[in-house]
Coordinates of N, CA and C and ligand atoms in Angstrom, one line a residue:
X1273 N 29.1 1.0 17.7 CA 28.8 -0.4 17.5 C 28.4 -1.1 18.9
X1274 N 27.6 -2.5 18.9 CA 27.1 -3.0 19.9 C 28.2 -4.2 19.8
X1275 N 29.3 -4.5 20.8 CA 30.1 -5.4 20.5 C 29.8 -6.6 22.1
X1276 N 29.8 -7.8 22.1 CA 30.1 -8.6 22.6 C 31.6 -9.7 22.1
X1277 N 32.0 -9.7 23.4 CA 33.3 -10.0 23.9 C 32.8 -11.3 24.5
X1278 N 33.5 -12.7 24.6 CA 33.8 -13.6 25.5 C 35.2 -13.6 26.1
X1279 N 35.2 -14.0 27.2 CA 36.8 -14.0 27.2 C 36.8 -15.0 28.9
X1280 N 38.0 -15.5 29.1 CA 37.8 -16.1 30.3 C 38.2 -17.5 29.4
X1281 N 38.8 -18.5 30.9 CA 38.3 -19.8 30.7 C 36.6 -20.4 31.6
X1282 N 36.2 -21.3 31.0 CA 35.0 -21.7 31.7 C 35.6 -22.7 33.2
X1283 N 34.7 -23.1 33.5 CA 34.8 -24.4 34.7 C 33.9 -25.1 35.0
X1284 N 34.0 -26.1 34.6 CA 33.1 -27.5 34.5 C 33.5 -28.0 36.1
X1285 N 32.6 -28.1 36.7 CA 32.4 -28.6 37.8 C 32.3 -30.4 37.9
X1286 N 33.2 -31.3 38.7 CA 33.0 -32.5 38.9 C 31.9 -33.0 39.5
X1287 N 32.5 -32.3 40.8 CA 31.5 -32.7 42.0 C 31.7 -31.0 43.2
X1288 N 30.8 -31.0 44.5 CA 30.8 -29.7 44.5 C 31.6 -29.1 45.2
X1289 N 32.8 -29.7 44.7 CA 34.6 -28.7 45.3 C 35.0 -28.6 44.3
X1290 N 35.4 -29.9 43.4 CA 36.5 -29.8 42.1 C 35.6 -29.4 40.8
X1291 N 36.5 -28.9 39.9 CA 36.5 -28.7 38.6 C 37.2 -28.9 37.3
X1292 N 37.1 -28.7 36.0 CA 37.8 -29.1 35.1 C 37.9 -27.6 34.5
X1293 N 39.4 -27.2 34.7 CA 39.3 -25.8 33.6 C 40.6 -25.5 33.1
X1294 N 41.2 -24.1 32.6 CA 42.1 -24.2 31.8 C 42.8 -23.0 32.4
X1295 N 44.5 -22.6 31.4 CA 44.9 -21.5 31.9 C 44.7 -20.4 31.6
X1296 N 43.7 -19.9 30.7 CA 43.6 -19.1 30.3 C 43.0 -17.7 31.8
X1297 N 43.7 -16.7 31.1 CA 43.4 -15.5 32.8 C 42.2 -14.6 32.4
X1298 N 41.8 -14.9 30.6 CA 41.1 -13.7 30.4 C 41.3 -12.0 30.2
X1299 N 42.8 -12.1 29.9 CA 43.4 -10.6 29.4 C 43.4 -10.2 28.4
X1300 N 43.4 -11.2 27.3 CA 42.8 -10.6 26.1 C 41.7 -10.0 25.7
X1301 N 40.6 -10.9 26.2 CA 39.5 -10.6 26.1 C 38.9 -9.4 26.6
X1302 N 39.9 -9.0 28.1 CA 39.4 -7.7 28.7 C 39.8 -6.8 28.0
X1303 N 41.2 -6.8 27.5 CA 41.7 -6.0 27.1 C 41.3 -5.2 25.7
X1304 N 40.4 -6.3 25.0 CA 39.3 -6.2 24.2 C 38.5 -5.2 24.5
X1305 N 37.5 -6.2 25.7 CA 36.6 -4.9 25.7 C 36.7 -3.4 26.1
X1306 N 38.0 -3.2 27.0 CA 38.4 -2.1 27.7 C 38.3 -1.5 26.5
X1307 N 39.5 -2.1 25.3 CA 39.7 -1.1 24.1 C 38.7 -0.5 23.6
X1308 N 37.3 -1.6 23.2 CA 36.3 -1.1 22.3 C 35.6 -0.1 23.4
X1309 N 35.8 -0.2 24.9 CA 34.8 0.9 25.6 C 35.4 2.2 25.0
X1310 N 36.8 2.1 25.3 CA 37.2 3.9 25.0 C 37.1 4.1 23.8
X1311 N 37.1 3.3 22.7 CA 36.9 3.8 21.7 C 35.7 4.5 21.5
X1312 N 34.4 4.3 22.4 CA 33.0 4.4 22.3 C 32.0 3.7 21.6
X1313 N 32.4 2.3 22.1 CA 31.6 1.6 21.5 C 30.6 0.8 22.7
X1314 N 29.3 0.3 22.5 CA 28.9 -0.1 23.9 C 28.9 -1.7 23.8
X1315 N 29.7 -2.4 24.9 CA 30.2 -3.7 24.9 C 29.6 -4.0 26.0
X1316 N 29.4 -5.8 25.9 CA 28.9 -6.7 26.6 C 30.0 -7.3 26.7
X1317 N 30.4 -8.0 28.0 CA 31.7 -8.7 28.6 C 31.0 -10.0 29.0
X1318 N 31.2 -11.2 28.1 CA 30.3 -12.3 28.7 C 31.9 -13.0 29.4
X1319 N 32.1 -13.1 30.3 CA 33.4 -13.9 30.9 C 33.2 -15.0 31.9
X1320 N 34.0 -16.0 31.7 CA 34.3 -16.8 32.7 C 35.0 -17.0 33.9
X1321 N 35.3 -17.4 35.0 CA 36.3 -17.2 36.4 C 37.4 -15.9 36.1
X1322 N 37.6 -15.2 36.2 CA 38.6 -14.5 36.5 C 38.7 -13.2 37.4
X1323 N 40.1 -13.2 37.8 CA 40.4 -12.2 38.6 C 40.3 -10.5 38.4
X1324 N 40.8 -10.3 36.8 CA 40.8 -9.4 36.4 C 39.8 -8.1 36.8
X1325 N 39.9 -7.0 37.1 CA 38.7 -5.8 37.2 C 37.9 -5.8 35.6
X1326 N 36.6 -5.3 35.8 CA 36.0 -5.2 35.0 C 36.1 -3.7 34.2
X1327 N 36.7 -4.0 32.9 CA 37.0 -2.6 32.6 C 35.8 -1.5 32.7
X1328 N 35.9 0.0 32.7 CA 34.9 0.8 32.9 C 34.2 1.0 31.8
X1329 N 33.5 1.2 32.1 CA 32.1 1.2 30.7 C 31.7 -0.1 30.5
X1330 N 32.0 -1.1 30.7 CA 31.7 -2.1 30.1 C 30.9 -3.1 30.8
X1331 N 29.5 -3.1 30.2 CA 28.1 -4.4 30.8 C 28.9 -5.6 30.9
X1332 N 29.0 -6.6 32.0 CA 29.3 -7.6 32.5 C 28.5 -8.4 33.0
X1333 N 28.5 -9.9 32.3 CA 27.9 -10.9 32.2 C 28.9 -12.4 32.5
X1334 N 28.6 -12.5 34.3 CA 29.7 -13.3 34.4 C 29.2 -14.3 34.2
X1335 N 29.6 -15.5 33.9 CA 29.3 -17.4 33.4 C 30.2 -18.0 34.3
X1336 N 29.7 -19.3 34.7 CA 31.0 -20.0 34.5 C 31.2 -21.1 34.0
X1337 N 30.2 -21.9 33.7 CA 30.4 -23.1 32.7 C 30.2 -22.7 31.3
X1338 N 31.0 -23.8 30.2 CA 30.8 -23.9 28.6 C 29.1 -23.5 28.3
X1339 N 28.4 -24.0 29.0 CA 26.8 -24.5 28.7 C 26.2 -22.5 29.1
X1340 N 26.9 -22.1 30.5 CA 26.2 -21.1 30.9 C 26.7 -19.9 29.5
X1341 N 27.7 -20.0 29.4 CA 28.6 -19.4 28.6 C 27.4 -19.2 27.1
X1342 N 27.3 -20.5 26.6 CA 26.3 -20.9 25.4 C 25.5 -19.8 25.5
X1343 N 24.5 -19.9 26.6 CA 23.0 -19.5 26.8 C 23.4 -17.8 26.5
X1344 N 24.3 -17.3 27.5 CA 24.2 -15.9 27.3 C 24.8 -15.5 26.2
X1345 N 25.6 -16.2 25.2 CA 25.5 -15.5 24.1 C 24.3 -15.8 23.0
X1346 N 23.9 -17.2 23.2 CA 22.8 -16.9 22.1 C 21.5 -16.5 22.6
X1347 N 21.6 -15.4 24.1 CA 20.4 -14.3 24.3 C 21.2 -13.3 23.5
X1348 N 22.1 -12.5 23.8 CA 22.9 -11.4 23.5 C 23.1 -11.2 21.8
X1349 N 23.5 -12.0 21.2 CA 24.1 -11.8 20.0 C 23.0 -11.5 18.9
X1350 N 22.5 -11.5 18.8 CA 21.1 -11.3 17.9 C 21.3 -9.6 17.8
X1351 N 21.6 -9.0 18.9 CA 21.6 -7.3 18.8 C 22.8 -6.7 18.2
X1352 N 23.7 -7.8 18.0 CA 24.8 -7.2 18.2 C 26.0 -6.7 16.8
X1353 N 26.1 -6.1 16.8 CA 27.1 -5.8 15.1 C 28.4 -6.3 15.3
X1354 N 28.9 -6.7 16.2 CA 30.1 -7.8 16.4 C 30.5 -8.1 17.5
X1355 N 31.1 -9.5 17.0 CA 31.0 -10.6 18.3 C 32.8 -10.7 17.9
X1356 N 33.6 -11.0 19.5 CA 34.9 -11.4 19.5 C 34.8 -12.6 20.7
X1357 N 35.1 -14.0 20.3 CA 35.2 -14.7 20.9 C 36.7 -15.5 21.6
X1358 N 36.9 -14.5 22.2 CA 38.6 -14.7 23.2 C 38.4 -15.8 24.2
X1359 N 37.5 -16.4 24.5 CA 37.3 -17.2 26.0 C 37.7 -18.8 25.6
X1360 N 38.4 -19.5 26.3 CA 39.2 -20.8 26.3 C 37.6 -21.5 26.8
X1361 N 37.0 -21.6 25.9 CA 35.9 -22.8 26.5 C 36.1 -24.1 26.7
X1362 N 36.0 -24.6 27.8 CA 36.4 -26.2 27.6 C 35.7 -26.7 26.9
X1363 N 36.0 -27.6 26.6 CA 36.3 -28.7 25.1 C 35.3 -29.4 25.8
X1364 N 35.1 -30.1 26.6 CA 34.5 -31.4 27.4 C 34.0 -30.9 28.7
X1365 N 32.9 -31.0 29.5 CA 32.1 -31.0 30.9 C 31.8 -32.5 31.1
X1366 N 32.3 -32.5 32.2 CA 31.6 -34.1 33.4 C 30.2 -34.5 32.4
X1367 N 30.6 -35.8 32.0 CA 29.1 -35.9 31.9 C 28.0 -36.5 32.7
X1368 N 28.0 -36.2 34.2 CA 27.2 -36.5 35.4 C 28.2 -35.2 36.3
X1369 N 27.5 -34.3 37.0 CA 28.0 -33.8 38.2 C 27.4 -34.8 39.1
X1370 N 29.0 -34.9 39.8 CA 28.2 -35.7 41.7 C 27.9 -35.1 42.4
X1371 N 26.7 -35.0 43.1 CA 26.3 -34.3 44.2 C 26.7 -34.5 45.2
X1372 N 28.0 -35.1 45.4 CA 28.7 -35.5 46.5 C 29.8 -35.4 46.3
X1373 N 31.1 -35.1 47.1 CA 32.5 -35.4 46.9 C 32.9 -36.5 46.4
X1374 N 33.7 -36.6 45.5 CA 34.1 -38.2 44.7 C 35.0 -39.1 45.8
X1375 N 34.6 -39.3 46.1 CA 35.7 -40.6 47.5 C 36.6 -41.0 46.5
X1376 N 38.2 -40.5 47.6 CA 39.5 -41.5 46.8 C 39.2 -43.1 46.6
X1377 N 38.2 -44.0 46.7 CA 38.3 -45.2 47.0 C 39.1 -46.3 46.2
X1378 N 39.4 -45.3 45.0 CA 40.7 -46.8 44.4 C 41.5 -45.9 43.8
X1379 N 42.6 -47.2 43.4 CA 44.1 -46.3 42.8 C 43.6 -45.6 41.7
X1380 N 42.7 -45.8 40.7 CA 42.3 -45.2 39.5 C 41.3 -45.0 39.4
X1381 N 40.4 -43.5 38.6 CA 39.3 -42.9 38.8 C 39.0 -42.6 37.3
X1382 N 37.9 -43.2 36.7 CA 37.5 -43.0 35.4 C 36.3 -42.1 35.4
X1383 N 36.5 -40.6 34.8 CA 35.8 -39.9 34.3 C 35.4 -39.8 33.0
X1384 N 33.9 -40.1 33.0 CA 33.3 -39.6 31.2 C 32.8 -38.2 30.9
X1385 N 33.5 -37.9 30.0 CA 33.3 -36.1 30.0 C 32.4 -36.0 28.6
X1386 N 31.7 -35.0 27.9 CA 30.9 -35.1 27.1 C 31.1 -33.6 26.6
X1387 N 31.2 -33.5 25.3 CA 31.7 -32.5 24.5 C 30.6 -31.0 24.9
X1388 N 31.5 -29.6 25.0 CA 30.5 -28.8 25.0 C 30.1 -28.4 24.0
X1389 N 29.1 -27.8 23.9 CA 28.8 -26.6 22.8 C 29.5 -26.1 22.1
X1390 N 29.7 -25.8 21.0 CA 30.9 -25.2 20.0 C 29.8 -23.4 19.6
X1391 N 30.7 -22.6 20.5 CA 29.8 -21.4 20.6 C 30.1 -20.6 19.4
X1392 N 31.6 -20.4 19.5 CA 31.7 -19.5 18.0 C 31.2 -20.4 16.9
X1393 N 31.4 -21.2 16.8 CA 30.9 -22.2 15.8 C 29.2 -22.6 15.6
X1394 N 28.4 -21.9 16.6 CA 26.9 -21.7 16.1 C 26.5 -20.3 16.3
X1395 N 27.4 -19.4 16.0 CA 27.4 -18.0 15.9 C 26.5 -18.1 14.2
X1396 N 27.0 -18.1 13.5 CA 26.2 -18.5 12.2 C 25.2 -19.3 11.8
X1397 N 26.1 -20.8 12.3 CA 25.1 -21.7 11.8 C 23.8 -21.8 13.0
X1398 N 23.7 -21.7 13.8 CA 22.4 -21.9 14.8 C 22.0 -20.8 15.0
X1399 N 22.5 -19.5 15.7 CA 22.0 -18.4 15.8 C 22.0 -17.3 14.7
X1400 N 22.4 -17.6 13.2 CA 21.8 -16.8 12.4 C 22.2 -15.4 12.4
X1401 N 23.6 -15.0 13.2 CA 24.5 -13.7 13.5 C 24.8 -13.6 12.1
X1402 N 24.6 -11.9 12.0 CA 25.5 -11.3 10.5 C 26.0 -10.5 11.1
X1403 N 26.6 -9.9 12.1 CA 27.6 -9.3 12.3 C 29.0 -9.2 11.8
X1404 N 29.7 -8.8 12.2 CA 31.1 -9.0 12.2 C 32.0 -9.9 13.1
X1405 N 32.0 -10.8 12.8 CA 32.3 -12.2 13.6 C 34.0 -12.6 13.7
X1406 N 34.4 -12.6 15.1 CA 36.3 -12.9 15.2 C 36.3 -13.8 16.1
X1407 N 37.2 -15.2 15.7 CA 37.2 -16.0 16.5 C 39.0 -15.5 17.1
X1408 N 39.2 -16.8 18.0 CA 40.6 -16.7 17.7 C 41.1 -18.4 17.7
X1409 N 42.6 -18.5 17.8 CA 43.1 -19.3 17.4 C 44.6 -19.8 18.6
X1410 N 44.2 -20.3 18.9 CA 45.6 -21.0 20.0 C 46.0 -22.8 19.3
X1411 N 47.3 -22.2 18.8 CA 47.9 -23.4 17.8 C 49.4 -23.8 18.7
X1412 N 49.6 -25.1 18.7 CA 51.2 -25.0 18.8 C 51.8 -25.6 17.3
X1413 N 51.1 -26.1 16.3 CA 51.6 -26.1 14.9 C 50.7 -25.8 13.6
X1414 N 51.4 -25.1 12.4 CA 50.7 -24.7 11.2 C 49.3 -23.9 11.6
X1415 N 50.0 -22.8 12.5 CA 49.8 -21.8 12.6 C 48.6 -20.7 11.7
X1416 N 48.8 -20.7 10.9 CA 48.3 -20.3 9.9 C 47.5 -20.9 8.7
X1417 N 47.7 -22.1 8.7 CA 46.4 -22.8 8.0 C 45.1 -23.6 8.8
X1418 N 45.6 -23.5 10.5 CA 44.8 -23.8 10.9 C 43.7 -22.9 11.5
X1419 N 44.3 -21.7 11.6 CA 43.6 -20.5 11.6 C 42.8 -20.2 10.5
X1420 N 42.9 -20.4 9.5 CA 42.5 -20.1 8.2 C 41.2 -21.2 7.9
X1421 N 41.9 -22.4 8.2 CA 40.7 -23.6 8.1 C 39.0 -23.0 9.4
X1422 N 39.9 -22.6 10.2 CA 38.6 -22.4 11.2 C 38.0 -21.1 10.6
X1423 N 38.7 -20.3 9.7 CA 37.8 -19.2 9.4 C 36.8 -19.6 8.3
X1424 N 37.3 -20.5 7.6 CA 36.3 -20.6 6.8 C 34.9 -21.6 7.5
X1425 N 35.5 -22.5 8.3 CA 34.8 -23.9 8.9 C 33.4 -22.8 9.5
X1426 N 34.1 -21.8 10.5 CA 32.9 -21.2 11.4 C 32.1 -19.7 11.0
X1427 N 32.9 -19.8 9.6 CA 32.2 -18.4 8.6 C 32.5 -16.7 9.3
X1428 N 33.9 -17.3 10.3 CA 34.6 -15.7 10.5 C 35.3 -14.8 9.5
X1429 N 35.2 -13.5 10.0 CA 35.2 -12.8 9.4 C 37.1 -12.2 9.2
X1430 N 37.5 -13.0 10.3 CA 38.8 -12.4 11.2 C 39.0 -13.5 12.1
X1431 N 40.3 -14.2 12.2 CA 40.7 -15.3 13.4 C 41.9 -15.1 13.7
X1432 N 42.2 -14.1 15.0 CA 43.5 -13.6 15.6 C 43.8 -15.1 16.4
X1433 N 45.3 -15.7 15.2 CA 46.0 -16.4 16.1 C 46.8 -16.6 16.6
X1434 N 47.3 -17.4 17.8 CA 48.7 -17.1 18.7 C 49.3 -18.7 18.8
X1435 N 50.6 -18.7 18.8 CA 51.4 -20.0 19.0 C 51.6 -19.9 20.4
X1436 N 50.7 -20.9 20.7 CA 50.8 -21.2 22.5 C 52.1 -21.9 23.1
X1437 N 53.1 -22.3 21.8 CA 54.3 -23.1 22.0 C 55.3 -22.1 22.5
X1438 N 55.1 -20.7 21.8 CA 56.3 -19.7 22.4 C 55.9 -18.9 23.8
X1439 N 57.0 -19.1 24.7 CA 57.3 -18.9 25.8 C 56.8 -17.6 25.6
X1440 N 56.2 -17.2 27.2 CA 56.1 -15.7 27.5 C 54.8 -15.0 26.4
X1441 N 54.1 -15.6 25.9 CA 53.0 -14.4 25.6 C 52.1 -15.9 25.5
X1442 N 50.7 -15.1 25.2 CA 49.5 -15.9 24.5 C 48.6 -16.5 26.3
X1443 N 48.9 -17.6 26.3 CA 48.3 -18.2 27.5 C 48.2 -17.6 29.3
X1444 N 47.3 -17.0 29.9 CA 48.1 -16.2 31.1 C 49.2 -15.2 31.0
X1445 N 49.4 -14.4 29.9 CA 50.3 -13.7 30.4 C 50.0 -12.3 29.8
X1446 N 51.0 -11.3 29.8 CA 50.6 -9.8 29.4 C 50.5 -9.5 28.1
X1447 N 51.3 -10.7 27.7 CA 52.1 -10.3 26.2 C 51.3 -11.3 25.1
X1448 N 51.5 -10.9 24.1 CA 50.9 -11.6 22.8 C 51.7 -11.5 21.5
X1449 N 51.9 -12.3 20.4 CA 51.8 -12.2 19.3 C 50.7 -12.8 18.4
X1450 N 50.5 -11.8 17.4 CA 49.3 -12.7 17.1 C 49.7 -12.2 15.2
X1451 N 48.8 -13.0 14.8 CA 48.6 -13.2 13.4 C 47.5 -13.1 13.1
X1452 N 47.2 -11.9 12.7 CA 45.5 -11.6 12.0 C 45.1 -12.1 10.7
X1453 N 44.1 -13.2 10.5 CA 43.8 -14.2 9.4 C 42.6 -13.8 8.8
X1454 N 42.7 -12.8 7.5 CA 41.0 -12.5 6.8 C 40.9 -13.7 5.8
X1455 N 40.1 -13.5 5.1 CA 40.0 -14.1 4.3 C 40.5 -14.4 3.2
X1456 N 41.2 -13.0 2.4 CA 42.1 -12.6 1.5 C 43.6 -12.7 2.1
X1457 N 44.1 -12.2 3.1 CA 45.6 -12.2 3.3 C 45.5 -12.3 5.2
X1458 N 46.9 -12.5 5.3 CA 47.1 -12.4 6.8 C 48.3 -11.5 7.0
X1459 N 48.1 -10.8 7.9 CA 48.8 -10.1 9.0 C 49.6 -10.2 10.2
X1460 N 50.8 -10.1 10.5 CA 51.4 -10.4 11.7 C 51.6 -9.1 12.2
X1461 N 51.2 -9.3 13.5 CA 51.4 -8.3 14.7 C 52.8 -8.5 15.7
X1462 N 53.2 -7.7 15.6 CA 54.9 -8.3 16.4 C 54.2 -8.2 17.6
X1463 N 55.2 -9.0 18.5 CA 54.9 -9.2 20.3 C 54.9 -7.8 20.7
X1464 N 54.2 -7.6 21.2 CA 53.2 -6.6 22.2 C 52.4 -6.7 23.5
X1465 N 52.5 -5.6 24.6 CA 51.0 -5.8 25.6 C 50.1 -6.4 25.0
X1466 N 49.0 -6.8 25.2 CA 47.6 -7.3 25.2 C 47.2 -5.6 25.1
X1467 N 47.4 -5.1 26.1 CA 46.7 -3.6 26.5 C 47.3 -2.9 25.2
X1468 N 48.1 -2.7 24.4 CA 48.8 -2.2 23.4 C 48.3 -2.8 22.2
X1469 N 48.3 -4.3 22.1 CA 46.8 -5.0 20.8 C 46.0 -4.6 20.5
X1470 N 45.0 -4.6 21.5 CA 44.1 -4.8 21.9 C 43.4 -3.1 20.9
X1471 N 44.0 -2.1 21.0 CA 43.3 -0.8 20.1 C 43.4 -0.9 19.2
X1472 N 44.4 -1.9 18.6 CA 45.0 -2.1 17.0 C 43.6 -2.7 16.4
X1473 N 44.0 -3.9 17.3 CA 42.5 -4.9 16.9 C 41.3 -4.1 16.8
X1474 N 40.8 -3.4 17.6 CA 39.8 -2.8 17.4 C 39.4 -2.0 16.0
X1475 N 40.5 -1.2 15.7 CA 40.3 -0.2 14.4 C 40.4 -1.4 13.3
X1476 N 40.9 -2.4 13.5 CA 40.4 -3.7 12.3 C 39.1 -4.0 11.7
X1477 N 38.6 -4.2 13.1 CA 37.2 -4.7 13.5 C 36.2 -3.4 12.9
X1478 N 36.8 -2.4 13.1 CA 36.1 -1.4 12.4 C 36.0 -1.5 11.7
X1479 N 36.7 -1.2 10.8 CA 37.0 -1.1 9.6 C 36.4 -2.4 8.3
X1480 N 36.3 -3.9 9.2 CA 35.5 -4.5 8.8 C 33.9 -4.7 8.9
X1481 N 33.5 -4.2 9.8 CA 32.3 -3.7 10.4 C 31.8 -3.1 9.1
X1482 N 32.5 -1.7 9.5 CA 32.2 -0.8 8.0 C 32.3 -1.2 6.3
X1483 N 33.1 -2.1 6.3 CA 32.8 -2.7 5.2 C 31.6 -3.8 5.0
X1484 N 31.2 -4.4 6.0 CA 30.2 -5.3 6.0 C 29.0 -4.4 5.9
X1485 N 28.8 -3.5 6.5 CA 28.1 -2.1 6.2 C 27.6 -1.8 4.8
X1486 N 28.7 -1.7 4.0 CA 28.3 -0.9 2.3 C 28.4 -2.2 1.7
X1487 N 28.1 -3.2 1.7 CA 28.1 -4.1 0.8 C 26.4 -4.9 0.8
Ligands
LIG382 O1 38.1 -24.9 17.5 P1 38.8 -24.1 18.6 O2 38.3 -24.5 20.0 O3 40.3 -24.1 18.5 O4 38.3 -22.6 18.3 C1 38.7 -21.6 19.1 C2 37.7 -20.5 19.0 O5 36.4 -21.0 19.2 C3 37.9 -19.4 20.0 O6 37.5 -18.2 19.4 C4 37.0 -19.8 21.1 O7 36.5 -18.7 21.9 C5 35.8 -20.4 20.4 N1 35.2 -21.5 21.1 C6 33.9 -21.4 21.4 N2 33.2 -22.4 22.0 C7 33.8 -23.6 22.2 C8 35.2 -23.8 21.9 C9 35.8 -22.7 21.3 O8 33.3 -20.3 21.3 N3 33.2 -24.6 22.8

């Protein structure tokens, strides 16, 4: 399969030191694509800021804004038999970058920010993908219906979600639990590596792939 991965947080830039971004490290998403490389699959890594090594095998396409983020998936995804969208996109970019450093000049500093692009969310409706399509889901309540509402809202196929409320996995760190949301039933994954998920998830993805296949 031809899989594209997002993963990363983005960064909206203020002015040309500061930025607006989030905690996301981008381990799932790698951990993603690493998995689908050894499985043999040929993956595109669209990512945002991060430290992480670029797993082997895997074509890399770095971004770093919501907007840059946009563009290279709706080049990419048209080829592709499934899309996993792991990357914490900001919600909001500056709406003016300053071409200058913002001067402290008063006690209070009013920023207008302007919504980004909702990318999994024109996987369908704007770019016309029939792939096999996985969002995911970072909830700290109702867990599970709100994962379920976004599957149907953005026409996924699969929306792995995690309670960003429990300590020690999900946000920045190694570990995860997650709850795999189809259409018909949901699945819980007990806490685990990312790097230990991450193969699970993939033989899912297969296996829906292949069903989207004979039908
Ligand atoms: O609606 P919400 O932001 O919670 O949805 C999260 C899912 O949507 C994740 O899969 C995330 O990668 C994706 N997303 C996106 N573009 C955005 C915001 C979220 O692709 N601007």
């Amino acid at each position: 399969m031809r899989v594209l991965v997002t993963a990363g947080p983005t960064r909206e830039a203020l002015d040309p030191v500061r930025y607006l971004s989030n905690r996301s490290s981008g381990k799932m998403g790698y951990a993603l694509a690493d998995a689908f490389a050894r499985a043999g699959h040929q993956v595109l890594l669209v990512s945002g800021p991060s430290v992480l090594e670029v797993p082997e095998g895997v074509d890399f396409l770095p971004v770093e804004t919501g907007l840059e983020m946009f563009e290279a998936v709706k080049r990419h995804l048209g080829r592709m038999d499934a899309a996993l969208f792991a990357a914490a996109v900001a919600d909001y970019r500056a709406a003016e970058i300053s071409d200058r450093k913002i001067k402290k000049d008063g006690e209070t500093l009013k920023l207008e920010l302007v919504r980004n692009p909702d990318i999994l969310g024109s996987a369908r409706a704007s770019f016309g993908f029939t792939g096999t399509l996985v969002g995911f889901a970072a909830e700290t309540e109702n867990l599970e219906h709100n994962a379920r509402e976004k599957l149907r809202r953005k026409g996924c196929d699969l929306v792995i979600a995690n309670d960003v409320s429990k300590p020690g996995i999900g946000f920045d760190s190694d570990r995860n639990e997650v709850l795999l949301v189809f259409p018909e039933h949901s699945e819980a994954m007990p806490e685990d590596e990312k790097h230990h998920l991450a193969p699970k998830i993939v033989r899912e993805i297969e296996r829906l792939a292949a069903e989207r296949a004979t039908h």
